[in-house]
Amino acid sequence: MSLTPERRYADRLEEFTDRHAFLVDLIMVLALMGCATLGGSLTLPNADPPDQDKTATVLMGISCLSLLNHRTHPRTGVVVTALCTVAAVKAGYLVTPLLLAPIMGALYWLATLTDRRTTRVYGLTTMLAVTVAAVFADSMNHLSLLLRTIGPFFWLMLPLAAGRGTQVRRAYLQSMQARAEHAERTREEEARLRVTEERVRIARELHDVVAHHMALANAQAGTAAHLALTNPEQTKKILTDLTGTTSSALRELKAALGLLRQDDDAPGAPPLEPSPGLARLPELVSACESAGLAVTVTTEGERQPLSPGVDLTAYRIVQEALTNVSKHAAAESAHVRLEYTGSRLLLTVTNDGPSRPEAAPGRGFGVMGMRERAQSIGGELCAGPRPQGGFEVTTALPLQPATHLAEGTTP
């Protein structure tokens, strides 16, 4: 936000005043003293000056000295200046803006430094006292009653209005500064939140890629070692599939890491590889079968198009569920069921085998990652043992992700 020259000068003046408060107060008090002294020497035409030549100077000197502590005692300054001004008017001095300069300064600082109720009580009392003194002063006999009333009232109203305006301006600037600081803190918190979400997303993606392919490669290698002597042809086929598995793992790992290095604005940047989806289920089933896990896939309902995020989430959940079957269950088969119902896709992955003795359920990130993926697009996921034996993963995903969840989230 650009500042006008007047605003910059006002800010600099306030900074100088804060750094040299006593010096500024002393200069202002001396200026008010000079104005009051000059005002005490003024009279109306054809009017006799007061007999006490030094009375105004003494009274105004006392009132100005009380203003040196106006920052800490604004009420005291108003009371002292009001008493001195009323005494000067009673002594026969003409009520002019110059004579009222000390009390006008006191009222301005009162309105600037105190609350509205205090300003109203002290201000109205002071204005009434000075106005009544001016109405009955001998020095104002040559003026009409209207001028004797309106004049002091108008001149004392000005500093109250100016002080109130200054207080409102300061409150506005403080609120703007507070809002700016709050916006800055909110921006930093949002940035940290986005970084955390991105770290979780990358960790989840790498876990799905590495865990699945490594578990599959381990199973394929173990099967090949077991059949090496008894079935060379089958061993050769499994080793060929193992090469495909590791190549696929390298491609997906390269794509995931490439997202961290990808600069979309860089000229000549290679296009990103499309994210996997349910269309690649046959490849996943074939890879599992080469590792000794027979997978059947059934589809119920009319197949409907999925958004890229939902398609990727559904594929990753099936991939992770089948990986867990290979790693943690002594099962030879698994079943994947896709059911399109209305605006949701129901995914179910089941197996009938018992858990392996060496498996440590609850210590991995597989189920947690699947649940996070489902929730990131507005879905739900349940995973647990089946009553009739085995394990089941069930998830319900919307065909189109929820807008407030999909924005800023890349599954």
GROMACS .gro file of C-alpha atoms in nm:
model
  411
    1MET     CA    1   0.000   0.000   0.000
    2SER     CA    2   0.158   0.329  -0.113
    3LEU     CA    3   0.157   0.627   0.120
    4THR     CA    4   0.087   0.987   0.019
    5PRO     CA    5   0.355   1.247   0.098
    6GLU     CA    6   0.129   1.402   0.365
    7ARG     CA    7   0.085   1.063   0.531
    8ARG     CA    8   0.459   0.993   0.525
    9TYR     CA    9   0.533   1.330   0.684
   10ALA     CA   10   0.268   1.267   0.953
   11ASP     CA   11   0.419   0.927   1.032
   12ARG     CA   12   0.767   1.076   1.054
   13LEU     CA   13   0.638   1.351   1.285
   14GLU     CA   14   0.477   1.092   1.513
   15GLU     CA   15   0.799   0.889   1.522
   16PHE     CA   16   0.999   1.201   1.610
   17THR     CA   17   0.746   1.289   1.881
   18ASP     CA   18   0.771   0.943   2.035
   19ARG     CA   19   1.152   0.954   2.039
   20HIS     CA   20   1.177   1.310   2.181
   21ALA     CA   21   0.856   1.341   2.381
   22PHE     CA   22   0.978   1.588   2.647
   23LEU     CA   23   1.144   1.818   2.394
   24VAL     CA   24   0.831   1.830   2.181
   25ASP     CA   25   0.611   1.892   2.486
   26LEU     CA   26   0.838   2.174   2.604
   27ILE     CA   27   0.829   2.347   2.265
   28MET     CA   28   0.451   2.319   2.247
   29VAL     CA   29   0.406   2.451   2.602
   30LEU     CA   30   0.630   2.749   2.527
   31ALA     CA   31   0.430   2.819   2.211
   32LEU     CA   32   0.104   2.805   2.407
   33MET     CA   33   0.254   3.033   2.670
   34GLY     CA   34   0.346   3.285   2.404
   35CYS     CA   35  -0.005   3.275   2.257
   36ALA     CA   36  -0.165   3.319   2.599
   37THR     CA   37   0.064   3.609   2.690
   38LEU     CA   38  -0.015   3.783   2.365
   39GLY     CA   39  -0.386   3.717   2.416
   40GLY     CA   40  -0.369   3.876   2.761
   41SER     CA   41  -0.255   4.204   2.607
   42LEU     CA   42  -0.548   4.232   2.367
   43THR     CA   43  -0.854   4.447   2.436
   44LEU     CA   44  -1.159   4.563   2.246
   45PRO     CA   45  -1.154   4.906   2.086
   46ASN     CA   46  -1.245   5.183   2.330
   47ALA     CA   47  -1.210   4.938   2.622
   48ASP     CA   48  -0.976   4.985   2.917
   49PRO     CA   49  -0.712   4.711   2.974
   50PRO     CA   50  -0.717   4.524   3.308
   51ASP     CA   51  -0.541   4.683   3.604
   52GLN     CA   52  -0.335   4.369   3.677
   53ASP     CA   53  -0.082   4.362   3.392
   54LYS     CA   54   0.100   4.046   3.504
   55THR     CA   55  -0.198   3.845   3.622
   56ALA     CA   56  -0.263   3.683   3.283
   57THR     CA   57   0.103   3.594   3.245
   58VAL     CA   58   0.114   3.426   3.585
   59LEU     CA   59  -0.210   3.240   3.538
   60MET     CA   60  -0.124   3.121   3.191
   61GLY     CA   61   0.225   3.026   3.309
   62ILE     CA   62   0.075   2.801   3.576
   63SER     CA   63  -0.166   2.642   3.328
   64CYS     CA   64   0.110   2.581   3.074
   65LEU     CA   65   0.338   2.423   3.335
   66SER     CA   66   0.060   2.178   3.422
   67LEU     CA   67   0.052   2.072   3.056
   68LEU     CA   68   0.407   1.936   3.072
   69ASN     CA   69   0.259   1.621   3.225
   70HIS     CA   70  -0.038   1.600   2.991
   71ARG     CA   71   0.066   1.253   2.864
   72THR     CA   72   0.030   1.098   3.209
   73HIS     CA   73  -0.221   1.337   3.373
   74PRO     CA   74  -0.451   1.479   3.101
   75ARG     CA   75  -0.740   1.534   3.347
   76THR     CA   76  -0.524   1.737   3.583
   77GLY     CA   77  -0.409   1.954   3.294
   78VAL     CA   78  -0.769   2.028   3.195
   79VAL     CA   79  -0.873   2.116   3.550
   80VAL     CA   80  -0.574   2.347   3.612
   81THR     CA   81  -0.600   2.526   3.277
   82ALA     CA   82  -0.976   2.564   3.319
   83LEU     CA   83  -0.935   2.725   3.663
   84CYS     CA   84  -0.659   2.958   3.540
   85THR     CA   85  -0.859   3.058   3.233
   86VAL     CA   86  -1.176   3.130   3.433
   87ALA     CA   87  -0.967   3.336   3.679
   88ALA     CA   88  -0.814   3.534   3.393
   89VAL     CA   89  -1.154   3.604   3.240
   90LYS     CA   90  -1.287   3.715   3.581
   91ALA     CA   91  -0.986   3.944   3.614
   92GLY     CA   92  -1.105   4.133   3.307
   93TYR     CA   93  -0.898   3.984   3.027
   94LEU     CA   94  -1.064   3.955   2.688
   95VAL     CA   95  -1.168   3.602   2.584
   96THR     CA   96  -0.981   3.539   2.259
   97PRO     CA   97  -0.848   3.222   2.092
   98LEU     CA   98  -0.498   3.328   2.195
   99LEU     CA   99  -0.596   3.349   2.563
  100LEU     CA  100  -0.774   3.013   2.531
  101ALA     CA  101  -0.473   2.845   2.370
  102PRO     CA  102  -0.358   2.653   2.687
  103ILE     CA  103  -0.706   2.516   2.765
  104MET     CA  104  -0.759   2.430   2.399
  105GLY     CA  105  -0.436   2.230   2.406
  106ALA     CA  106  -0.544   2.058   2.729
  107LEU     CA  107  -0.882   1.963   2.578
  108TYR     CA  108  -0.716   1.827   2.263
  109TRP     CA  109  -0.485   1.600   2.462
  110LEU     CA  110  -0.776   1.496   2.686
  111ALA     CA  111  -0.977   1.384   2.382
  112THR     CA  112  -0.673   1.209   2.235
  113LEU     CA  113  -0.558   1.019   2.544
  114THR     CA  114  -0.878   0.931   2.734
  115ASP     CA  115  -1.201   0.747   2.662
  116ARG     CA  116  -1.516   0.905   2.524
  117ARG     CA  117  -1.700   0.927   2.856
  118THR     CA  118  -1.413   1.108   3.029
  119THR     CA  119  -1.379   1.347   2.737
  120ARG     CA  120  -1.751   1.424   2.744
  121VAL     CA  121  -1.765   1.488   3.120
  122TYR     CA  122  -1.451   1.703   3.148
  123GLY     CA  123  -1.502   1.874   2.815
  124LEU     CA  124  -1.862   1.981   2.870
  125THR     CA  125  -1.787   2.096   3.226
  126THR     CA  126  -1.492   2.304   3.109
  127MET     CA  127  -1.685   2.455   2.818
  128LEU     CA  128  -1.975   2.547   3.048
  129ALA     CA  129  -1.746   2.707   3.306
  130VAL     CA  130  -1.555   2.918   3.052
  131THR     CA  131  -1.874   3.018   2.868
  132VAL     CA  132  -2.046   3.130   3.190
  133ALA     CA  133  -1.733   3.325   3.289
  134ALA     CA  134  -1.730   3.494   2.947
  135VAL     CA  135  -2.100   3.583   2.970
  136PHE     CA  136  -2.056   3.765   3.300
  137ALA     CA  137  -1.707   3.911   3.231
  138ASP     CA  138  -1.678   4.290   3.226
  139SER     CA  139  -1.435   4.273   2.933
  140MET     CA  140  -1.712   4.128   2.713
  141ASN     CA  141  -1.977   4.391   2.786
  142HIS     CA  142  -1.925   4.554   2.446
  143LEU     CA  143  -2.034   4.229   2.272
  144SER     CA  144  -2.381   4.083   2.240
  145LEU     CA  145  -2.487   3.789   2.456
  146LEU     CA  146  -2.492   3.562   2.150
  147LEU     CA  147  -2.129   3.634   2.062
  148ARG     CA  148  -2.019   3.598   2.424
  149THR     CA  149  -2.183   3.254   2.432
  150ILE     CA  150  -2.102   3.113   2.089
  151GLY     CA  151  -1.742   3.236   2.072
  152PRO     CA  152  -1.591   3.042   2.369
  153PHE     CA  153  -1.815   2.744   2.303
  154PHE     CA  154  -1.701   2.721   1.937
  155TRP     CA  155  -1.330   2.764   2.011
  156LEU     CA  156  -1.335   2.499   2.286
  157MET     CA  157  -1.534   2.257   2.071
  158LEU     CA  158  -1.265   2.255   1.800
  159PRO     CA  159  -0.987   2.081   2.004
  160LEU     CA  160  -1.233   1.821   2.133
  161ALA     CA  161  -1.338   1.733   1.779
  162ALA     CA  162  -0.978   1.733   1.655
  163GLY     CA  163  -0.863   1.514   1.945
  164ARG     CA  164  -1.144   1.270   1.887
  165GLY     CA  165  -1.051   1.252   1.519
  166THR     CA  166  -0.689   1.183   1.608
  167GLN     CA  167  -0.795   0.906   1.846
  168VAL     CA  168  -1.013   0.744   1.579
  169ARG     CA  169  -0.729   0.765   1.326
  170ARG     CA  170  -0.486   0.601   1.567
  171ALA     CA  171  -0.736   0.325   1.647
  172TYR     CA  172  -0.786   0.269   1.275
  173LEU     CA  173  -0.413   0.247   1.210
  174GLN     CA  174  -0.369   0.006   1.501
  175SER     CA  175  -0.651  -0.214   1.372
  176MET     CA  176  -0.500  -0.212   1.024
  177GLN     CA  177  -0.161  -0.308   1.166
  178ALA     CA  178  -0.321  -0.584   1.375
  179ARG     CA  179  -0.504  -0.714   1.067
  180ALA     CA  180  -0.184  -0.708   0.865
  181GLU     CA  181   0.002  -0.898   1.137
  182HIS     CA  182  -0.284  -1.148   1.164
  183ALA     CA  183  -0.286  -1.192   0.786
  184GLU     CA  184   0.089  -1.249   0.790
  185ARG     CA  185   0.060  -1.508   1.068
  186THR     CA  186  -0.229  -1.676   0.886
  187ARG     CA  187  -0.029  -1.681   0.563
  188GLU     CA  188   0.267  -1.841   0.738
  189GLU     CA  189   0.045  -2.099   0.910
  190GLU     CA  190  -0.125  -2.180   0.581
  191ALA     CA  191   0.213  -2.218   0.412
  192ARG     CA  192   0.331  -2.453   0.687
  193LEU     CA  193   0.007  -2.650   0.659
  194ARG     CA  194   0.048  -2.682   0.283
  195VAL     CA  195   0.407  -2.798   0.326
  196THR     CA  196   0.296  -3.058   0.580
  197GLU     CA  197   0.017  -3.180   0.353
  198GLU     CA  198   0.255  -3.201   0.060
  199ARG     CA  199   0.506  -3.400   0.266
  200VAL     CA  200   0.233  -3.643   0.372
  201ARG     CA  201   0.112  -3.675   0.013
  202ILE     CA  202   0.461  -3.745  -0.121
  203ALA     CA  203   0.530  -3.994   0.160
  204ARG     CA  204   0.204  -4.171   0.088
  205GLU     CA  205   0.275  -4.185  -0.286
  206LEU     CA  206   0.627  -4.317  -0.238
  207HIS     CA  207   0.504  -4.572   0.012
  208ASP     CA  208   0.244  -4.702  -0.231
  209VAL     CA  209   0.493  -4.723  -0.519
  210VAL     CA  210   0.789  -4.870  -0.331
  211ALA     CA  211   0.600  -5.100  -0.093
  212HIS     CA  212   0.384  -5.253  -0.363
  213HIS     CA  213   0.658  -5.320  -0.616
  214MET     CA  214   0.915  -5.432  -0.361
  215ALA     CA  215   0.667  -5.675  -0.202
  216LEU     CA  216   0.567  -5.802  -0.545
  217ALA     CA  217   0.930  -5.836  -0.657
  218ASN     CA  218   1.015  -6.019  -0.334
  219ALA     CA  219   0.726  -6.262  -0.387
  220GLN     CA  220   0.822  -6.319  -0.751
  221ALA     CA  221   1.185  -6.378  -0.660
  222GLY     CA  222   1.088  -6.625  -0.386
  223THR     CA  223   0.856  -6.813  -0.620
  224ALA     CA  224   1.124  -6.826  -0.889
  225ALA     CA  225   1.380  -6.961  -0.643
  226HIS     CA  226   1.132  -7.228  -0.532
  227LEU     CA  227   1.058  -7.341  -0.889
  228ALA     CA  228   1.407  -7.300  -1.031
  229LEU     CA  229   1.489  -7.672  -1.029
  230THR     CA  230   1.147  -7.826  -1.076
  231ASN     CA  231   0.994  -7.594  -1.336
  232PRO     CA  232   1.249  -7.396  -1.538
  233GLU     CA  233   0.992  -7.265  -1.786
  234GLN     CA  234   0.772  -7.123  -1.514
  235THR     CA  235   1.081  -6.981  -1.345
  236LYS     CA  236   1.181  -6.807  -1.667
  237LYS     CA  237   0.835  -6.654  -1.701
  238ILE     CA  238   0.838  -6.531  -1.340
  239LEU     CA  239   1.183  -6.375  -1.387
  240THR     CA  240   1.056  -6.200  -1.700
  241ASP     CA  241   0.762  -6.067  -1.499
  242LEU     CA  242   1.009  -5.965  -1.226
  243THR     CA  243   1.194  -5.753  -1.480
  244GLY     CA  244   0.865  -5.584  -1.570
  245THR     CA  245   0.783  -5.530  -1.204
  246THR     CA  246   1.114  -5.361  -1.128
  247SER     CA  247   1.091  -5.154  -1.447
  248SER     CA  248   0.742  -5.040  -1.352
  249ALA     CA  249   0.866  -4.956  -1.001
  250LEU     CA  250   1.147  -4.747  -1.145
  251ARG     CA  251   0.911  -4.564  -1.380
  252GLU     CA  252   0.662  -4.478  -1.108
  253LEU     CA  253   0.938  -4.382  -0.865
  254LYS     CA  254   1.094  -4.160  -1.131
  255ALA     CA  255   0.756  -3.999  -1.201
  256ALA     CA  256   0.695  -3.937  -0.829
  257LEU     CA  257   1.037  -3.785  -0.776
  258GLY     CA  258   1.005  -3.593  -1.100
  259LEU     CA  259   0.710  -3.404  -0.952
  260LEU     CA  260   0.949  -3.259  -0.693
  261ARG     CA  261   1.190  -3.138  -0.960
  262GLN     CA  262   0.938  -3.047  -1.228
  263ASP     CA  263   0.931  -2.681  -1.325
  264ASP     CA  264   0.613  -2.624  -1.518
  265ASP     CA  265   0.735  -2.284  -1.636
  266ALA     CA  266   1.066  -2.416  -1.771
  267PRO     CA  267   1.075  -2.424  -2.151
  268GLY     CA  268   1.101  -2.768  -2.301
  269ALA     CA  269   0.999  -2.946  -1.981
  270PRO     CA  270   0.890  -3.303  -2.060
  271PRO     CA  271   0.522  -3.378  -2.003
  272LEU     CA  272   0.434  -3.571  -1.690
  273GLU     CA  273   0.329  -3.934  -1.726
  274PRO     CA  274  -0.046  -3.982  -1.670
  275SER     CA  275  -0.136  -4.105  -1.324
  276PRO     CA  276  -0.243  -4.472  -1.302
  277GLY     CA  277  -0.611  -4.554  -1.271
  278LEU     CA  278  -0.852  -4.846  -1.270
  279ALA     CA  279  -0.776  -4.898  -1.641
  280ARG     CA  280  -0.445  -5.051  -1.528
  281LEU     CA  281  -0.609  -5.310  -1.305
  282PRO     CA  282  -0.535  -5.591  -1.555
  283GLU     CA  283  -0.162  -5.513  -1.529
  284LEU     CA  284  -0.187  -5.517  -1.150
  285VAL     CA  285  -0.374  -5.849  -1.154
  286SER     CA  286  -0.119  -6.003  -1.391
  287ALA     CA  287   0.171  -5.889  -1.171
  288CYS     CA  288   0.006  -6.038  -0.861
  289GLU     CA  289  -0.058  -6.367  -1.037
  290SER     CA  290   0.310  -6.396  -1.133
  291ALA     CA  291   0.387  -6.366  -0.761
  292GLY     CA  292   0.151  -6.654  -0.680
  293LEU     CA  293  -0.162  -6.458  -0.586
  294ALA     CA  294  -0.469  -6.523  -0.799
  295VAL     CA  295  -0.689  -6.213  -0.821
  296THR     CA  296  -1.042  -6.199  -0.956
  297VAL     CA  297  -1.215  -5.871  -1.043
  298THR     CA  298  -1.590  -5.828  -1.071
  299THR     CA  299  -1.777  -5.513  -1.169
  300GLU     CA  300  -2.137  -5.444  -1.074
  301GLY     CA  301  -2.354  -5.162  -1.202
  302GLU     CA  302  -2.302  -4.943  -1.504
  303ARG     CA  303  -1.943  -4.824  -1.529
  304GLN     CA  304  -1.922  -4.446  -1.497
  305PRO     CA  305  -1.638  -4.203  -1.567
  306LEU     CA  306  -1.425  -4.104  -1.267
  307SER     CA  307  -1.236  -3.784  -1.205
  308PRO     CA  308  -0.855  -3.824  -1.225
  309GLY     CA  309  -0.820  -3.789  -0.849
  310VAL     CA  310  -1.083  -4.049  -0.768
  311ASP     CA  311  -0.947  -4.283  -1.037
  312LEU     CA  312  -0.596  -4.263  -0.892
  313THR     CA  313  -0.724  -4.305  -0.535
  314ALA     CA  314  -0.926  -4.614  -0.626
  315TYR     CA  315  -0.627  -4.771  -0.803
  316ARG     CA  316  -0.388  -4.699  -0.514
  317ILE     CA  317  -0.629  -4.845  -0.258
  318VAL     CA  318  -0.667  -5.167  -0.458
  319GLN     CA  319  -0.290  -5.179  -0.512
  320GLU     CA  320  -0.214  -5.134  -0.141
  321ALA     CA  321  -0.481  -5.385  -0.037
  322LEU     CA  322  -0.338  -5.651  -0.269
  323THR     CA  323   0.013  -5.569  -0.149
  324ASN     CA  324  -0.097  -5.628   0.210
  325VAL     CA  325  -0.245  -5.963   0.106
  326SER     CA  326   0.089  -6.067  -0.044
  327LYS     CA  327   0.289  -5.947   0.258
  328HIS     CA  328   0.070  -6.032   0.556
  329ALA     CA  329  -0.170  -6.310   0.457
  330ALA     CA  330  -0.112  -6.676   0.377
  331ALA     CA  331  -0.366  -6.661   0.095
  332GLU     CA  332  -0.347  -6.786  -0.259
  333SER     CA  333  -0.636  -6.578  -0.393
  334ALA     CA  334  -0.802  -6.240  -0.348
  335HIS     CA  335  -1.118  -6.085  -0.481
  336VAL     CA  336  -1.173  -5.726  -0.597
  337ARG     CA  337  -1.529  -5.603  -0.638
  338LEU     CA  338  -1.621  -5.269  -0.801
  339GLU     CA  339  -1.980  -5.153  -0.755
  340TYR     CA  340  -2.114  -4.835  -0.914
  341THR     CA  341  -2.415  -4.713  -0.714
  342GLY     CA  342  -2.558  -4.371  -0.788
  343SER     CA  343  -2.288  -4.113  -0.728
  344ARG     CA  344  -2.046  -4.342  -0.544
  345LEU     CA  345  -1.804  -4.622  -0.620
  346LEU     CA  346  -1.786  -4.906  -0.367
  347LEU     CA  347  -1.454  -5.093  -0.360
  348THR     CA  348  -1.409  -5.420  -0.174
  349VAL     CA  349  -1.089  -5.626  -0.157
  350THR     CA  350  -1.112  -5.956   0.032
  351ASN     CA  351  -0.904  -6.267   0.092
  352ASP     CA  352  -0.972  -6.591   0.278
  353GLY     CA  353  -0.623  -6.669   0.407
  354PRO     CA  354  -0.513  -6.635   0.769
  355SER     CA  355  -0.246  -6.386   0.872
  356ARG     CA  356   0.112  -6.503   0.856
  357PRO     CA  357   0.283  -6.561   1.191
  358GLU     CA  358   0.560  -6.314   1.110
  359ALA     CA  359   0.316  -6.039   1.017
  360ALA     CA  360   0.287  -5.750   1.262
  361PRO     CA  361  -0.049  -5.589   1.202
  362GLY     CA  362  -0.101  -5.227   1.302
  363ARG     CA  363   0.265  -5.126   1.268
  364GLY     CA  364   0.270  -5.030   0.901
  365PHE     CA  365   0.132  -4.734   0.713
  366GLY     CA  366  -0.072  -4.923   0.455
  367VAL     CA  367  -0.419  -4.903   0.612
  368MET     CA  368  -0.355  -4.551   0.740
  369GLY     CA  369  -0.245  -4.439   0.394
  370MET     CA  370  -0.552  -4.593   0.230
  371ARG     CA  371  -0.780  -4.421   0.480
  372GLU     CA  372  -0.608  -4.086   0.424
  373ARG     CA  373  -0.643  -4.124   0.049
  374ALA     CA  374  -1.016  -4.199   0.078
  375GLN     CA  375  -1.079  -3.911   0.316
  376SER     CA  376  -0.884  -3.665   0.097
  377ILE     CA  377  -1.156  -3.685  -0.169
  378GLY     CA  378  -1.454  -3.717   0.065
  379GLY     CA  379  -1.469  -4.097   0.087
  380GLU     CA  380  -1.469  -4.351   0.369
  381LEU     CA  381  -1.267  -4.666   0.430
  382CYS     CA  382  -1.302  -4.960   0.667
  383ALA     CA  383  -1.048  -5.240   0.708
  384GLY     CA  384  -1.043  -5.537   0.939
  385PRO     CA  385  -1.069  -5.916   0.978
  386ARG     CA  386  -1.371  -6.094   0.837
  387PRO     CA  387  -1.592  -6.303   1.072
  388GLN     CA  388  -1.554  -6.606   0.844
  389GLY     CA  389  -1.178  -6.561   0.823
  390GLY     CA  390  -0.942  -6.354   0.613
  391PHE     CA  391  -0.927  -5.978   0.578
  392GLU     CA  392  -1.146  -5.719   0.404
  393VAL     CA  393  -1.095  -5.363   0.289
  394THR     CA  394  -1.410  -5.169   0.199
  395THR     CA  395  -1.420  -4.811   0.076
  396ALA     CA  396  -1.686  -4.580  -0.065
  397LEU     CA  397  -1.559  -4.307  -0.297
  398PRO     CA  398  -1.756  -4.027  -0.465
  399LEU     CA  399  -1.742  -4.030  -0.844
  400GLN     CA  400  -1.643  -3.662  -0.824
  401PRO     CA  401  -1.437  -3.544  -0.525
  402ALA     CA  402  -1.581  -3.288  -0.285
  403THR     CA  403  -1.482  -2.938  -0.397
  404HIS     CA  404  -1.358  -2.812  -0.058
  405LEU     CA  405  -1.144  -3.124  -0.020
  406ALA     CA  406  -1.020  -3.149  -0.375
  407GLU     CA  407  -0.897  -2.792  -0.399
  408GLY     CA  408  -0.527  -2.774  -0.326
  409THR     CA  409  -0.504  -3.154  -0.282
  410THR     CA  410  -0.336  -3.384  -0.524
  411PRO     CA  411  -0.398  -3.751  -0.433
   0.00000   0.00000   0.00000
